[in-house]
CSV table of N, CA and C in Angstrom, one decimal:
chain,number,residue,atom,x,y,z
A,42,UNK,N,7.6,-7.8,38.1
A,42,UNK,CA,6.2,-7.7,37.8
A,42,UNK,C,5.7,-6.3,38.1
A,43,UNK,N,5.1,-5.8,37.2
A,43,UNK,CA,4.3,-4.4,37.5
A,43,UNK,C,5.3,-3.2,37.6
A,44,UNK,N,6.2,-3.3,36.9
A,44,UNK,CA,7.7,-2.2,37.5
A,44,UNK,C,7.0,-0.8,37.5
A,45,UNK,N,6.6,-0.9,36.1
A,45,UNK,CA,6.4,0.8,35.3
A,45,UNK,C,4.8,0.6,35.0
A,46,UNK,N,4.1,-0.2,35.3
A,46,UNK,CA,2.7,-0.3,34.6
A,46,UNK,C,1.9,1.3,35.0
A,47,UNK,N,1.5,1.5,34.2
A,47,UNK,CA,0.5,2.6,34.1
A,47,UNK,C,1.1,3.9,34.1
A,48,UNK,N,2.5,3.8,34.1
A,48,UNK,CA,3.6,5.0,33.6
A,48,UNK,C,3.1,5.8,32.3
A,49,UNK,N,2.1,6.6,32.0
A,49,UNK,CA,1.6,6.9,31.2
A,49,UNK,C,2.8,7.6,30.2
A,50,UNK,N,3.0,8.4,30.6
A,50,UNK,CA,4.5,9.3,30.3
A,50,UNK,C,5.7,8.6,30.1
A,51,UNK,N,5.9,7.9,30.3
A,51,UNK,CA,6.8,6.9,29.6
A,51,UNK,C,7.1,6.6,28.0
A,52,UNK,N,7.8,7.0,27.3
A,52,UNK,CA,8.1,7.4,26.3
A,52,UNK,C,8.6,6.1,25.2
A,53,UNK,N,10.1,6.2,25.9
A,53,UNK,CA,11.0,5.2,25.5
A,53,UNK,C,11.8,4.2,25.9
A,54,UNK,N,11.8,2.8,26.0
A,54,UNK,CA,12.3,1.8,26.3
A,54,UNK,C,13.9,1.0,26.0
A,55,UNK,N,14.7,1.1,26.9
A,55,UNK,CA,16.2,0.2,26.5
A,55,UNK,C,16.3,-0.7,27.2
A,56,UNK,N,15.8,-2.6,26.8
A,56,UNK,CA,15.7,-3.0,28.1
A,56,UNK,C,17.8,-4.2,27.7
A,57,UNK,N,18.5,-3.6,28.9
A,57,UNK,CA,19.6,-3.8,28.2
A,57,UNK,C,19.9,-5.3,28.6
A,58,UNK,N,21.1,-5.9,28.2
A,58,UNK,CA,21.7,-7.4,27.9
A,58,UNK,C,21.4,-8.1,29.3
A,59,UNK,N,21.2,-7.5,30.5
A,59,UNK,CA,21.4,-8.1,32.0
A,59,UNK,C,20.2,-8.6,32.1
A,60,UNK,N,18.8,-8.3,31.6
A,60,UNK,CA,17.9,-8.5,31.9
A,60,UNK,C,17.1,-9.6,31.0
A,61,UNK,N,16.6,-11.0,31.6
A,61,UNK,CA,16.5,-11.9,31.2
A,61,UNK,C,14.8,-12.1,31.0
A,62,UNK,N,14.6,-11.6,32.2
A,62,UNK,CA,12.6,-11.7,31.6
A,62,UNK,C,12.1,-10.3,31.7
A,63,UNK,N,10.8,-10.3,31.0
A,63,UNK,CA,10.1,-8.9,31.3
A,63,UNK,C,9.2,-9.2,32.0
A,64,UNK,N,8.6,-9.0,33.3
A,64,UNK,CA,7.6,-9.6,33.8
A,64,UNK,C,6.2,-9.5,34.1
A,65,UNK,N,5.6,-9.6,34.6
A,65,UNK,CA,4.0,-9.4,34.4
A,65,UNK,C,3.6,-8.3,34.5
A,66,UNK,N,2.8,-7.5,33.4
A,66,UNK,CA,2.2,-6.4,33.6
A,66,UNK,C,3.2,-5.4,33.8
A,67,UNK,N,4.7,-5.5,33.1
A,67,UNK,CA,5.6,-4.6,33.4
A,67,UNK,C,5.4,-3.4,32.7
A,68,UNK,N,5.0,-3.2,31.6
A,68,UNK,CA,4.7,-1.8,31.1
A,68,UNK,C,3.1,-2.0,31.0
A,69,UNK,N,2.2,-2.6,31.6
A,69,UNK,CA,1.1,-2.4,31.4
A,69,UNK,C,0.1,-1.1,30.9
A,70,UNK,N,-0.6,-0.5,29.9
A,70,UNK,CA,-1.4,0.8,30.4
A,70,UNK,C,-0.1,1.6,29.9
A,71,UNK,N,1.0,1.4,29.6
A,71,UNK,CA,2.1,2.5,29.0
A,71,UNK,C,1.7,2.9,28.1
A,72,UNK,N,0.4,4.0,28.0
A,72,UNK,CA,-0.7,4.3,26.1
A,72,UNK,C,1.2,5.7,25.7
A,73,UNK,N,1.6,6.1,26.5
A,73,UNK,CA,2.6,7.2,25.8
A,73,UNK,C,3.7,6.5,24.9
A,74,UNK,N,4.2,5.1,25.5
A,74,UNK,CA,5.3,4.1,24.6
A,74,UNK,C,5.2,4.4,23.2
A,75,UNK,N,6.1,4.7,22.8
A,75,UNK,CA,6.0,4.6,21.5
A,75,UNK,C,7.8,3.5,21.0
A,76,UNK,N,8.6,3.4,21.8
A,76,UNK,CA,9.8,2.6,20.9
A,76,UNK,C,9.9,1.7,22.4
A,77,UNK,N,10.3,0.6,22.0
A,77,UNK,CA,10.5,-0.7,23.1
A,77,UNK,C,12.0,-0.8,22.3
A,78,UNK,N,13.4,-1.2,22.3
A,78,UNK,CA,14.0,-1.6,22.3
A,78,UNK,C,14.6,-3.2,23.3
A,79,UNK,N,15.0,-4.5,22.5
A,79,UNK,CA,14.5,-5.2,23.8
A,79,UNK,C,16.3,-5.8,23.6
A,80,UNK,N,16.8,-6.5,24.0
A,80,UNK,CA,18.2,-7.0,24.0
A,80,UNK,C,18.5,-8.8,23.8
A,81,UNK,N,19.3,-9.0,23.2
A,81,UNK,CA,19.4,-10.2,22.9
A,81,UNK,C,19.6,-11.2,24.1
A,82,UNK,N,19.4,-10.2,25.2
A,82,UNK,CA,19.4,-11.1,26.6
A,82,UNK,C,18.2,-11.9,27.1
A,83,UNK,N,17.1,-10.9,26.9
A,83,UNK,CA,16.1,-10.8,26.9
A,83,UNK,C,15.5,-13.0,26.6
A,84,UNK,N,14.7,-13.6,27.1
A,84,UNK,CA,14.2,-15.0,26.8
A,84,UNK,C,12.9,-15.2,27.4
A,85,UNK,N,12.1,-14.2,28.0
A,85,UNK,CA,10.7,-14.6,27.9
A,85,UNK,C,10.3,-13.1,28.1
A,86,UNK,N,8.9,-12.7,27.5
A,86,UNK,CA,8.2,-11.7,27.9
A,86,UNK,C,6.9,-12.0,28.4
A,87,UNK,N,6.8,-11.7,29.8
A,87,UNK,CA,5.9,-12.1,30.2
A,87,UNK,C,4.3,-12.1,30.0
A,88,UNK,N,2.9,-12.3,30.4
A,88,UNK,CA,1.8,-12.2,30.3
A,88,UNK,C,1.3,-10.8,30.5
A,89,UNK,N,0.8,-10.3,29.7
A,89,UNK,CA,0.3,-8.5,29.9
A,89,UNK,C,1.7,-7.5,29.8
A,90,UNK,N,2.6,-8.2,29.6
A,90,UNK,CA,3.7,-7.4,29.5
A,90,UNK,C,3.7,-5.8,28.9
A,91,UNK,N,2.9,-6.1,28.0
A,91,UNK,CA,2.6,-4.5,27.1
A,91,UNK,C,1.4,-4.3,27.0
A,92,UNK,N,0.5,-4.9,27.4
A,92,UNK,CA,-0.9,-4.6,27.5
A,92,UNK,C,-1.1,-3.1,27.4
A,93,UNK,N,-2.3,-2.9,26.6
A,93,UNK,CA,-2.5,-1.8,26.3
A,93,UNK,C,-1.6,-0.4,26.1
A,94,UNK,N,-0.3,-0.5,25.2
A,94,UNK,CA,0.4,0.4,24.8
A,94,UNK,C,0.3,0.6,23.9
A,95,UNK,N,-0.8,1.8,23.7
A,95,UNK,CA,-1.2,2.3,22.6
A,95,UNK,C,-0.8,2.8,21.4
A,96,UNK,N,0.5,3.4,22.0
A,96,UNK,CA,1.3,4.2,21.4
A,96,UNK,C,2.3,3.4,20.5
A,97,UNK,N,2.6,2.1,21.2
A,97,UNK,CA,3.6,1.5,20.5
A,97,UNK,C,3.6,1.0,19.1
A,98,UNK,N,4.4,1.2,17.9
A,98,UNK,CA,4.2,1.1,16.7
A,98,UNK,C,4.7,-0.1,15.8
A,99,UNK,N,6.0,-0.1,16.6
A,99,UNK,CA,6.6,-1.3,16.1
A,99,UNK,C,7.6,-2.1,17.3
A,100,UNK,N,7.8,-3.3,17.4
A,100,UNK,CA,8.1,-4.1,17.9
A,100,UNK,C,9.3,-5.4,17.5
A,101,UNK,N,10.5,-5.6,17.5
A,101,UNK,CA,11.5,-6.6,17.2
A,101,UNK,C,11.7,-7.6,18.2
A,102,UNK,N,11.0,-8.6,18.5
A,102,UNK,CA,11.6,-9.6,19.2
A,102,UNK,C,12.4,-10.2,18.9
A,103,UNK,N,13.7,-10.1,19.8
A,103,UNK,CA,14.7,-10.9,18.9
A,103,UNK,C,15.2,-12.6,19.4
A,104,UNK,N,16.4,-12.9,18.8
A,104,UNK,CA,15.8,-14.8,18.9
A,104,UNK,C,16.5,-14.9,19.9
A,105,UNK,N,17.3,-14.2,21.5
A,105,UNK,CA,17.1,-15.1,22.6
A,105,UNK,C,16.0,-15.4,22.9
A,106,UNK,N,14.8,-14.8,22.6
A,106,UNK,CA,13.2,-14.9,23.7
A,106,UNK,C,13.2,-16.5,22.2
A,107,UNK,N,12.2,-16.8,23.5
A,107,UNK,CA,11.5,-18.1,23.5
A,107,UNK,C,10.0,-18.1,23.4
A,108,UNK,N,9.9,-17.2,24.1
A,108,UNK,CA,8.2,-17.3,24.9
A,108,UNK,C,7.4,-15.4,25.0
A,109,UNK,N,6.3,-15.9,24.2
A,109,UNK,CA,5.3,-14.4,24.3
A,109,UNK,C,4.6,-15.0,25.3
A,110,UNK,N,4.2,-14.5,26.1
A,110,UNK,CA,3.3,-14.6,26.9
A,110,UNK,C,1.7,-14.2,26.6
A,111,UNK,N,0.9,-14.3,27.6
A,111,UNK,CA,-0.6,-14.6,27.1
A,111,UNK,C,-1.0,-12.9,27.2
A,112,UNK,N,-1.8,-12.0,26.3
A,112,UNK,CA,-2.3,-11.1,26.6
A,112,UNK,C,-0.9,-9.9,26.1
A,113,UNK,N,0.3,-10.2,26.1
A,113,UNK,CA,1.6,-9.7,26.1
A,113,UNK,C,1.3,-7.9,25.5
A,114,UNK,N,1.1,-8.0,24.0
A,114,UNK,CA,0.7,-6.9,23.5
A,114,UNK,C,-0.9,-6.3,22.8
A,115,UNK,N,-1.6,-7.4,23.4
A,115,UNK,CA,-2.9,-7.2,23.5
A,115,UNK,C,-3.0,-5.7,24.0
A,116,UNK,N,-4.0,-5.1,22.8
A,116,UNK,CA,-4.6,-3.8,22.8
A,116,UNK,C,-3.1,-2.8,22.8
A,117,UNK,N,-2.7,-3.0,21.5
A,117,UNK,CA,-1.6,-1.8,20.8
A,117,UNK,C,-2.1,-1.7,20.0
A,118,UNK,N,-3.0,-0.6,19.9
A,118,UNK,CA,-3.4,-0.6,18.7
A,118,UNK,C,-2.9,0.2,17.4
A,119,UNK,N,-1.7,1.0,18.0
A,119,UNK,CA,-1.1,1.9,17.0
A,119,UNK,C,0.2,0.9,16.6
A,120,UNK,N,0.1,-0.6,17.0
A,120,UNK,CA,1.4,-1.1,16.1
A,120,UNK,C,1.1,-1.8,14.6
A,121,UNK,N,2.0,-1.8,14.2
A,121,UNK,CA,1.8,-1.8,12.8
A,121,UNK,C,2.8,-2.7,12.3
A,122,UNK,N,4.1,-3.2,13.0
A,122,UNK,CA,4.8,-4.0,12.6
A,122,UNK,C,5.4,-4.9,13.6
A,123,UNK,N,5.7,-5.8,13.9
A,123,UNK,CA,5.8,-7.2,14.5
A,123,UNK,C,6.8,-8.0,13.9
A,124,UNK,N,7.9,-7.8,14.3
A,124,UNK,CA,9.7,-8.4,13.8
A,124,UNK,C,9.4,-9.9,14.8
A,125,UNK,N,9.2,-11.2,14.9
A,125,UNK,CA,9.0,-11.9,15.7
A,125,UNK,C,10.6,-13.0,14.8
A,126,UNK,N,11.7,-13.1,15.8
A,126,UNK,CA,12.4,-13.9,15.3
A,126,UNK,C,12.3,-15.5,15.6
A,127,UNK,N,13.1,-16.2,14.5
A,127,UNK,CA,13.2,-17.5,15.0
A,127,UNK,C,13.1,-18.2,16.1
A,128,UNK,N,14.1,-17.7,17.3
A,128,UNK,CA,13.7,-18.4,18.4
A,128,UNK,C,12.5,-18.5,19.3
A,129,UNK,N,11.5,-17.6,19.1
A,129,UNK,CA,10.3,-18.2,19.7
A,129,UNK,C,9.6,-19.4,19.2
A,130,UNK,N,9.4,-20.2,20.4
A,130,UNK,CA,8.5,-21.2,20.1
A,130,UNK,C,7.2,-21.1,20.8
A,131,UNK,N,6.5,-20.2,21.3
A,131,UNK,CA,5.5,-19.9,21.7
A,131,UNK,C,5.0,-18.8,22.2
A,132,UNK,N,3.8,-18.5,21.5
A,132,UNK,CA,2.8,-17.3,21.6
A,132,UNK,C,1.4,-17.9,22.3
A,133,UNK,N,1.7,-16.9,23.2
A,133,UNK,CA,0.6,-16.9,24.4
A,133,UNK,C,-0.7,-16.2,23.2
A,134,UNK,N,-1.8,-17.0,24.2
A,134,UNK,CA,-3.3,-16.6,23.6
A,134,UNK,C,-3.6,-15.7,24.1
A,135,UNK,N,-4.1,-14.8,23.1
A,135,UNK,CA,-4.7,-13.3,22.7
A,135,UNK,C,-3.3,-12.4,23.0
A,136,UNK,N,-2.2,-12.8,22.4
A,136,UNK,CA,-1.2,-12.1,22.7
A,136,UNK,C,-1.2,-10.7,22.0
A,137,UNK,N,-1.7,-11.0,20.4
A,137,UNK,CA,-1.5,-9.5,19.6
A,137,UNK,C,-3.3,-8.9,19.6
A,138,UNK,N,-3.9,-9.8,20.4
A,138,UNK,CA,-5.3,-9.3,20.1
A,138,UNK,C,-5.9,-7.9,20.0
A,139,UNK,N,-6.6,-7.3,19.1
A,139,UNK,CA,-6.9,-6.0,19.2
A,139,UNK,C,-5.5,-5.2,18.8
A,140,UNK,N,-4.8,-5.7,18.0
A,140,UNK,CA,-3.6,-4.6,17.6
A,140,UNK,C,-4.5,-4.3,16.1
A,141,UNK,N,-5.2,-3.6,16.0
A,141,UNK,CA,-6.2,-3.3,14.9
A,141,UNK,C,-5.2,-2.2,13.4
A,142,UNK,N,-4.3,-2.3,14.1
A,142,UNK,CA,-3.3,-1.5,13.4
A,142,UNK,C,-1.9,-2.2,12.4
A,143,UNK,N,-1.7,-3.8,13.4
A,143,UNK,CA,-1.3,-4.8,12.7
A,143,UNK,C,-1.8,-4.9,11.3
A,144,UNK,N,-0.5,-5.0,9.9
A,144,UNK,CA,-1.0,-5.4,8.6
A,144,UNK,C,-0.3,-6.4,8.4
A,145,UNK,N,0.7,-7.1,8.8
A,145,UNK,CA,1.1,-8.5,8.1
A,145,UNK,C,2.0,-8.9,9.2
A,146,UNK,N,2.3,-10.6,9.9
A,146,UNK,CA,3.2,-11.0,11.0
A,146,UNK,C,3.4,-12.3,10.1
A,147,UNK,N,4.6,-12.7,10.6
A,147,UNK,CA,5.5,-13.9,9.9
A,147,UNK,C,5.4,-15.1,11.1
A,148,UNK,N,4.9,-15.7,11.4
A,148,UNK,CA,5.4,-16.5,12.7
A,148,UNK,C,6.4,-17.6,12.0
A,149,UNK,N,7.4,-17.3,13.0
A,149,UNK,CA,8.5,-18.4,12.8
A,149,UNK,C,8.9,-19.8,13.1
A,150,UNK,N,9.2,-20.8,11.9
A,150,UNK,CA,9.4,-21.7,12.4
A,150,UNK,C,9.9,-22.0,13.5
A,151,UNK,N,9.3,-23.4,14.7
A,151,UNK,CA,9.6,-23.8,15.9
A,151,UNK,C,8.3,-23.0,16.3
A,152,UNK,N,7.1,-22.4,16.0
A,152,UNK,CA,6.1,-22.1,16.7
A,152,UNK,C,5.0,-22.9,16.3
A,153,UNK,N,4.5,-24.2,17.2
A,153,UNK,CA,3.8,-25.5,16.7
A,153,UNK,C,2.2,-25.1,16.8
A,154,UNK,N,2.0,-24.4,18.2
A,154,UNK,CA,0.6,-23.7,18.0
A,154,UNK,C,0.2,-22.5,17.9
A,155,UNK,N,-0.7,-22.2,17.4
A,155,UNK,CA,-1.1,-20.5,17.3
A,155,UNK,C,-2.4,-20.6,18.0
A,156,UNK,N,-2.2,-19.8,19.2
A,156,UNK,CA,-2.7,-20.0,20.7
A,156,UNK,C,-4.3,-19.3,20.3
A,157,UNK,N,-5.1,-19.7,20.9
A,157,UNK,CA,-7.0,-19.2,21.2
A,157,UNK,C,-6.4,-17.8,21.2
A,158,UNK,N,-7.2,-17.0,20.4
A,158,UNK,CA,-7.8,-15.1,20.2
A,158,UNK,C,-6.4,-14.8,19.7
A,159,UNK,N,-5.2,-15.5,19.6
A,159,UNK,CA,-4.2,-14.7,19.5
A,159,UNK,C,-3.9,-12.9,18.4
A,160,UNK,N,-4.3,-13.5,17.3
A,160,UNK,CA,-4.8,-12.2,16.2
A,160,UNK,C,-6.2,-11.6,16.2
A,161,UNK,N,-7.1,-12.2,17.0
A,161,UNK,CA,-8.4,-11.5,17.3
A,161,UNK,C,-9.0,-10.1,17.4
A,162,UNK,N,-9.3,-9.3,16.4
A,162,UNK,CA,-9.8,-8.3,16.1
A,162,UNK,C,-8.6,-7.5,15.7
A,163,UNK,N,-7.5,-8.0,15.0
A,163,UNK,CA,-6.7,-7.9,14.4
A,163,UNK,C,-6.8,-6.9,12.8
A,164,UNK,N,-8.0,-6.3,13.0
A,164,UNK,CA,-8.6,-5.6,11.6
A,164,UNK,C,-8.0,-5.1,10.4
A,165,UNK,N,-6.5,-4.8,10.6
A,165,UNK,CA,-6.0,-4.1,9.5
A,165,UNK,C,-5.1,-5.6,9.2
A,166,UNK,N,-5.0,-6.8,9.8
A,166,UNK,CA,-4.0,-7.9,9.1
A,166,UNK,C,-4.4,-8.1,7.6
A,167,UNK,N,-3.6,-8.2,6.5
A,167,UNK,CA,-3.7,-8.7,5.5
A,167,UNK,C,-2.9,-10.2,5.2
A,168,UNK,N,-1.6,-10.0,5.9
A,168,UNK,CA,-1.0,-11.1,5.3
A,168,UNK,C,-0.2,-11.7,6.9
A,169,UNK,N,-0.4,-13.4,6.4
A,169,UNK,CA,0.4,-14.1,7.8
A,169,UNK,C,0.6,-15.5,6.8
A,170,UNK,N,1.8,-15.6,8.0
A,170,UNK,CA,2.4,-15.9,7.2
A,170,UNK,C,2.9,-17.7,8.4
A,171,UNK,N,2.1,-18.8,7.9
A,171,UNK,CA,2.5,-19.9,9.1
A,171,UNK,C,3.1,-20.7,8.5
A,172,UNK,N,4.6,-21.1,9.3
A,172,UNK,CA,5.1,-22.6,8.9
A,172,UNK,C,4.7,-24.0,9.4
A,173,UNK,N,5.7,-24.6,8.3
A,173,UNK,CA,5.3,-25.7,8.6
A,173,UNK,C,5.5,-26.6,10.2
A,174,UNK,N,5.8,-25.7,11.2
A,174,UNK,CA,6.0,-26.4,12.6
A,174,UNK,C,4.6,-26.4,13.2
A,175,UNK,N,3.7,-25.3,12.8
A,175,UNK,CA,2.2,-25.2,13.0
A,175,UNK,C,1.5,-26.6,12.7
A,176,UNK,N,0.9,-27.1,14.1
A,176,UNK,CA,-0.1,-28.3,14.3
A,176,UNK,C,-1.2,-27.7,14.5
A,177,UNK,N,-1.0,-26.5,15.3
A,177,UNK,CA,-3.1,-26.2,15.9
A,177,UNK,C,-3.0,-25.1,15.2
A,178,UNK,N,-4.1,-24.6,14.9
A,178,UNK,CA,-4.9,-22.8,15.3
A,178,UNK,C,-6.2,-23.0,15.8
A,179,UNK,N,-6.0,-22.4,17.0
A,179,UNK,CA,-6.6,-22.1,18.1
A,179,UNK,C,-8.2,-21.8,18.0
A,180,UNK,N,-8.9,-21.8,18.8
A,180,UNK,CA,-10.2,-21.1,18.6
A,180,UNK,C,-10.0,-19.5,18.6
A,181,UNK,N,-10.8,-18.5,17.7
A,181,UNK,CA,-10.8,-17.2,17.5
A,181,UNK,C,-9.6,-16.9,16.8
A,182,UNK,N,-8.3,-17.7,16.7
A,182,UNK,CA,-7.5,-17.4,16.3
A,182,UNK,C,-7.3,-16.0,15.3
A,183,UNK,N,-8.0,-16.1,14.4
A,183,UNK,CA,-8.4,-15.3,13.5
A,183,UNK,C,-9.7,-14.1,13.4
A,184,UNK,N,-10.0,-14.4,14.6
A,184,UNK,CA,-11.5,-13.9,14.7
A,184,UNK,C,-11.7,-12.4,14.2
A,185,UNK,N,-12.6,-12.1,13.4
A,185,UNK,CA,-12.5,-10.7,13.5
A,185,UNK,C,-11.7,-9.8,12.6
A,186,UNK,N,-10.7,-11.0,11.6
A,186,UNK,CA,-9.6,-10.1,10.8
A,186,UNK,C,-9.7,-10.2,9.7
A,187,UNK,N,-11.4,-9.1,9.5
A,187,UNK,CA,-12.2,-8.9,8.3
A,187,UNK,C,-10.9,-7.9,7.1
A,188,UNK,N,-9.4,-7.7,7.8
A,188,UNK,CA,-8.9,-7.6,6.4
A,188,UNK,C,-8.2,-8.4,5.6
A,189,UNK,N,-8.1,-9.7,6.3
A,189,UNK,CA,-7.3,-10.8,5.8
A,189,UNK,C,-7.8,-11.8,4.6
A,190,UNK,N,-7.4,-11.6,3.4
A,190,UNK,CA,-7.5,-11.9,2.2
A,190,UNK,C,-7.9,-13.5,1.6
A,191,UNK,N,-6.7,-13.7,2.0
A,191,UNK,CA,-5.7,-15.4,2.0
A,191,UNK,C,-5.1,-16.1,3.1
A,192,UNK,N,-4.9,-17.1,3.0
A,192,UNK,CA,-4.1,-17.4,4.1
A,192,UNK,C,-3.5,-18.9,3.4
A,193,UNK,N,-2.1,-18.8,3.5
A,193,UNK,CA,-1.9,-20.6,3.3
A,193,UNK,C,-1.8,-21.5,4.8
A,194,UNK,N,-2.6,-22.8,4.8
A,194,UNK,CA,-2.5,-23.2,5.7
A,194,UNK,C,-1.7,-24.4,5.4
A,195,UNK,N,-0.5,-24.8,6.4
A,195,UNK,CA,0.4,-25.7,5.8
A,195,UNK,C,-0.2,-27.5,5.9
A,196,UNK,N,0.6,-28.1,5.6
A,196,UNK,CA,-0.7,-30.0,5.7
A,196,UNK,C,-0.2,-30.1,7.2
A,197,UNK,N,0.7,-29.8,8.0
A,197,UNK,CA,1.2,-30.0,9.4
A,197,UNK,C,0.1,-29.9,10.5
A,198,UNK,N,-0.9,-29.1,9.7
A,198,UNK,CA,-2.1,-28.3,10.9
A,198,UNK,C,-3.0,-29.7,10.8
A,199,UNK,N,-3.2,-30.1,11.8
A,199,UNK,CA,-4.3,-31.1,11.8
A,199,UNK,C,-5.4,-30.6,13.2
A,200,UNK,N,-5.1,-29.8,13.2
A,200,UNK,CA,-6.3,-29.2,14.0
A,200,UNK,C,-6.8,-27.5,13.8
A,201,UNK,N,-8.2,-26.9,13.4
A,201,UNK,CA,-8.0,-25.7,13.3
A,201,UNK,C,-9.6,-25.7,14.5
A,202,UNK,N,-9.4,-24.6,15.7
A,202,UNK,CA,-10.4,-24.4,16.7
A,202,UNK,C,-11.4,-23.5,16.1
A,203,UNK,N,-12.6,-23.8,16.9
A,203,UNK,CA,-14.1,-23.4,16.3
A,203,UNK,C,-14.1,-21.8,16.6
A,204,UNK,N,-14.3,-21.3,14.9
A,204,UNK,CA,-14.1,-19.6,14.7
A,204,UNK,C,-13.4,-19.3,14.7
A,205,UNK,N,-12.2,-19.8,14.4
A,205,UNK,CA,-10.6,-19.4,14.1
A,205,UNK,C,-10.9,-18.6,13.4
A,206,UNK,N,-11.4,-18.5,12.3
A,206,UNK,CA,-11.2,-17.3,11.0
A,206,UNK,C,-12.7,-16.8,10.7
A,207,UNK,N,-13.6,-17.2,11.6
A,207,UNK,CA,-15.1,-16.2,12.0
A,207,UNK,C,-14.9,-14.8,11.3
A,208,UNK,N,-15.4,-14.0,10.6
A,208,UNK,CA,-15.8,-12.6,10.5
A,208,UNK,C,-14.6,-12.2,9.8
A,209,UNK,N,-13.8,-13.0,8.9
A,209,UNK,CA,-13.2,-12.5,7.6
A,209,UNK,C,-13.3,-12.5,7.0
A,210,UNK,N,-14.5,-11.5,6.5
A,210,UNK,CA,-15.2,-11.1,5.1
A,210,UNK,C,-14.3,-11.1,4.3
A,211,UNK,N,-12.9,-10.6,4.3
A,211,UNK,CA,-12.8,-10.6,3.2
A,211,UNK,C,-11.8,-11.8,2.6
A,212,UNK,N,-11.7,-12.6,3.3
A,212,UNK,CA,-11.5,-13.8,2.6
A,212,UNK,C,-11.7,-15.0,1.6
A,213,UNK,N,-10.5,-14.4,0.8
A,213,UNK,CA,-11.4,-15.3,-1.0
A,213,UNK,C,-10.2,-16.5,-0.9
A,214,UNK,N,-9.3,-16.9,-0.2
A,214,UNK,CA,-8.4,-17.9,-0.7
A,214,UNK,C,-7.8,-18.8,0.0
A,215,UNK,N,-8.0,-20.0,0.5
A,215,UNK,CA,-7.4,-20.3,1.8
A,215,UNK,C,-6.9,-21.5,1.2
């Protein structure tokens, strides 16, 4: 927990095969990050894990991880792409929130809920993309991601939370 948080200068990341979690608030405030490299050892990222790395642009989680944690890369606002593989089965709430730089994420089958705020002020999303394992979206879920067009929602969802998709103007197709 907290290894490197607030390492401003901190550049570039190899987190190699031995290491199994990333843990709380480990690169917190890292605004210099710009490449995370993560390893197929890798099976949970903890809560605030990346919080506020500004710098970071793009992101591969690959399918040992299981688990995003809550707040994880909340406030990156310079990422723009979001590799999330099959084996996660859960995304912590307001994980990508305020990644304002985000334009399209896939969530992968085996992810049943899409957690409260998780894309929340999410402004440049256009396209997402949910399978059929999805039962909930969350409250805020969507909030805020006045660039998001469309959206298909699969018949699996039998629950969507109050303001999920609030303040996306530009929404003609759901």
């Amino acid at each position: 927990d907290r290894a490197f948080r607030g390492c401003s200068g901190l550049t570039s990341v190899t987190i190699s095969e031995g290491v199994t979690d990333i843990g709380y608030e480990t690169f917190c405030g890292c605004s210099g990050l710009t490449s995370v490299t993560i390893s197929e050892g890798v099976t949970d990222i903890g809560d605030y894990a990346f919080y506020g790395c500004s710098g970071l642009t793009s992101v591969t989680i690959p399918k040992s991880v299981t688990g995003i944690g809550d707040y994880a890369f909340n406030g990156c606002r310079g990422l723009t792409s979001v590799t999330i593989s099959k084996g996660v089965t859960s995304i912590g709430e307001n994980a990508f929130e305020s990644c304002s730089s985000l334009a399209s994420v896939t969530i992968p089958e085996g992810v049943t809920d899409i957690a409260n705020s998780v894309f929340r002020f999410c402004s440049s999303l256009t396209s997402v993309s949910i399978p059929e394992s999805v039962t909930n979206i969350g409250s805020c879920a969507f909030y805020d991601c006045r660039s998001l067009t469309s959206i298909a929602i699969p018949e699996s969802v039998t629950n969507i939370g109050d303001a999920a998709f609030y303040g996306c103007e530009s929404m003609r197709d759901v």
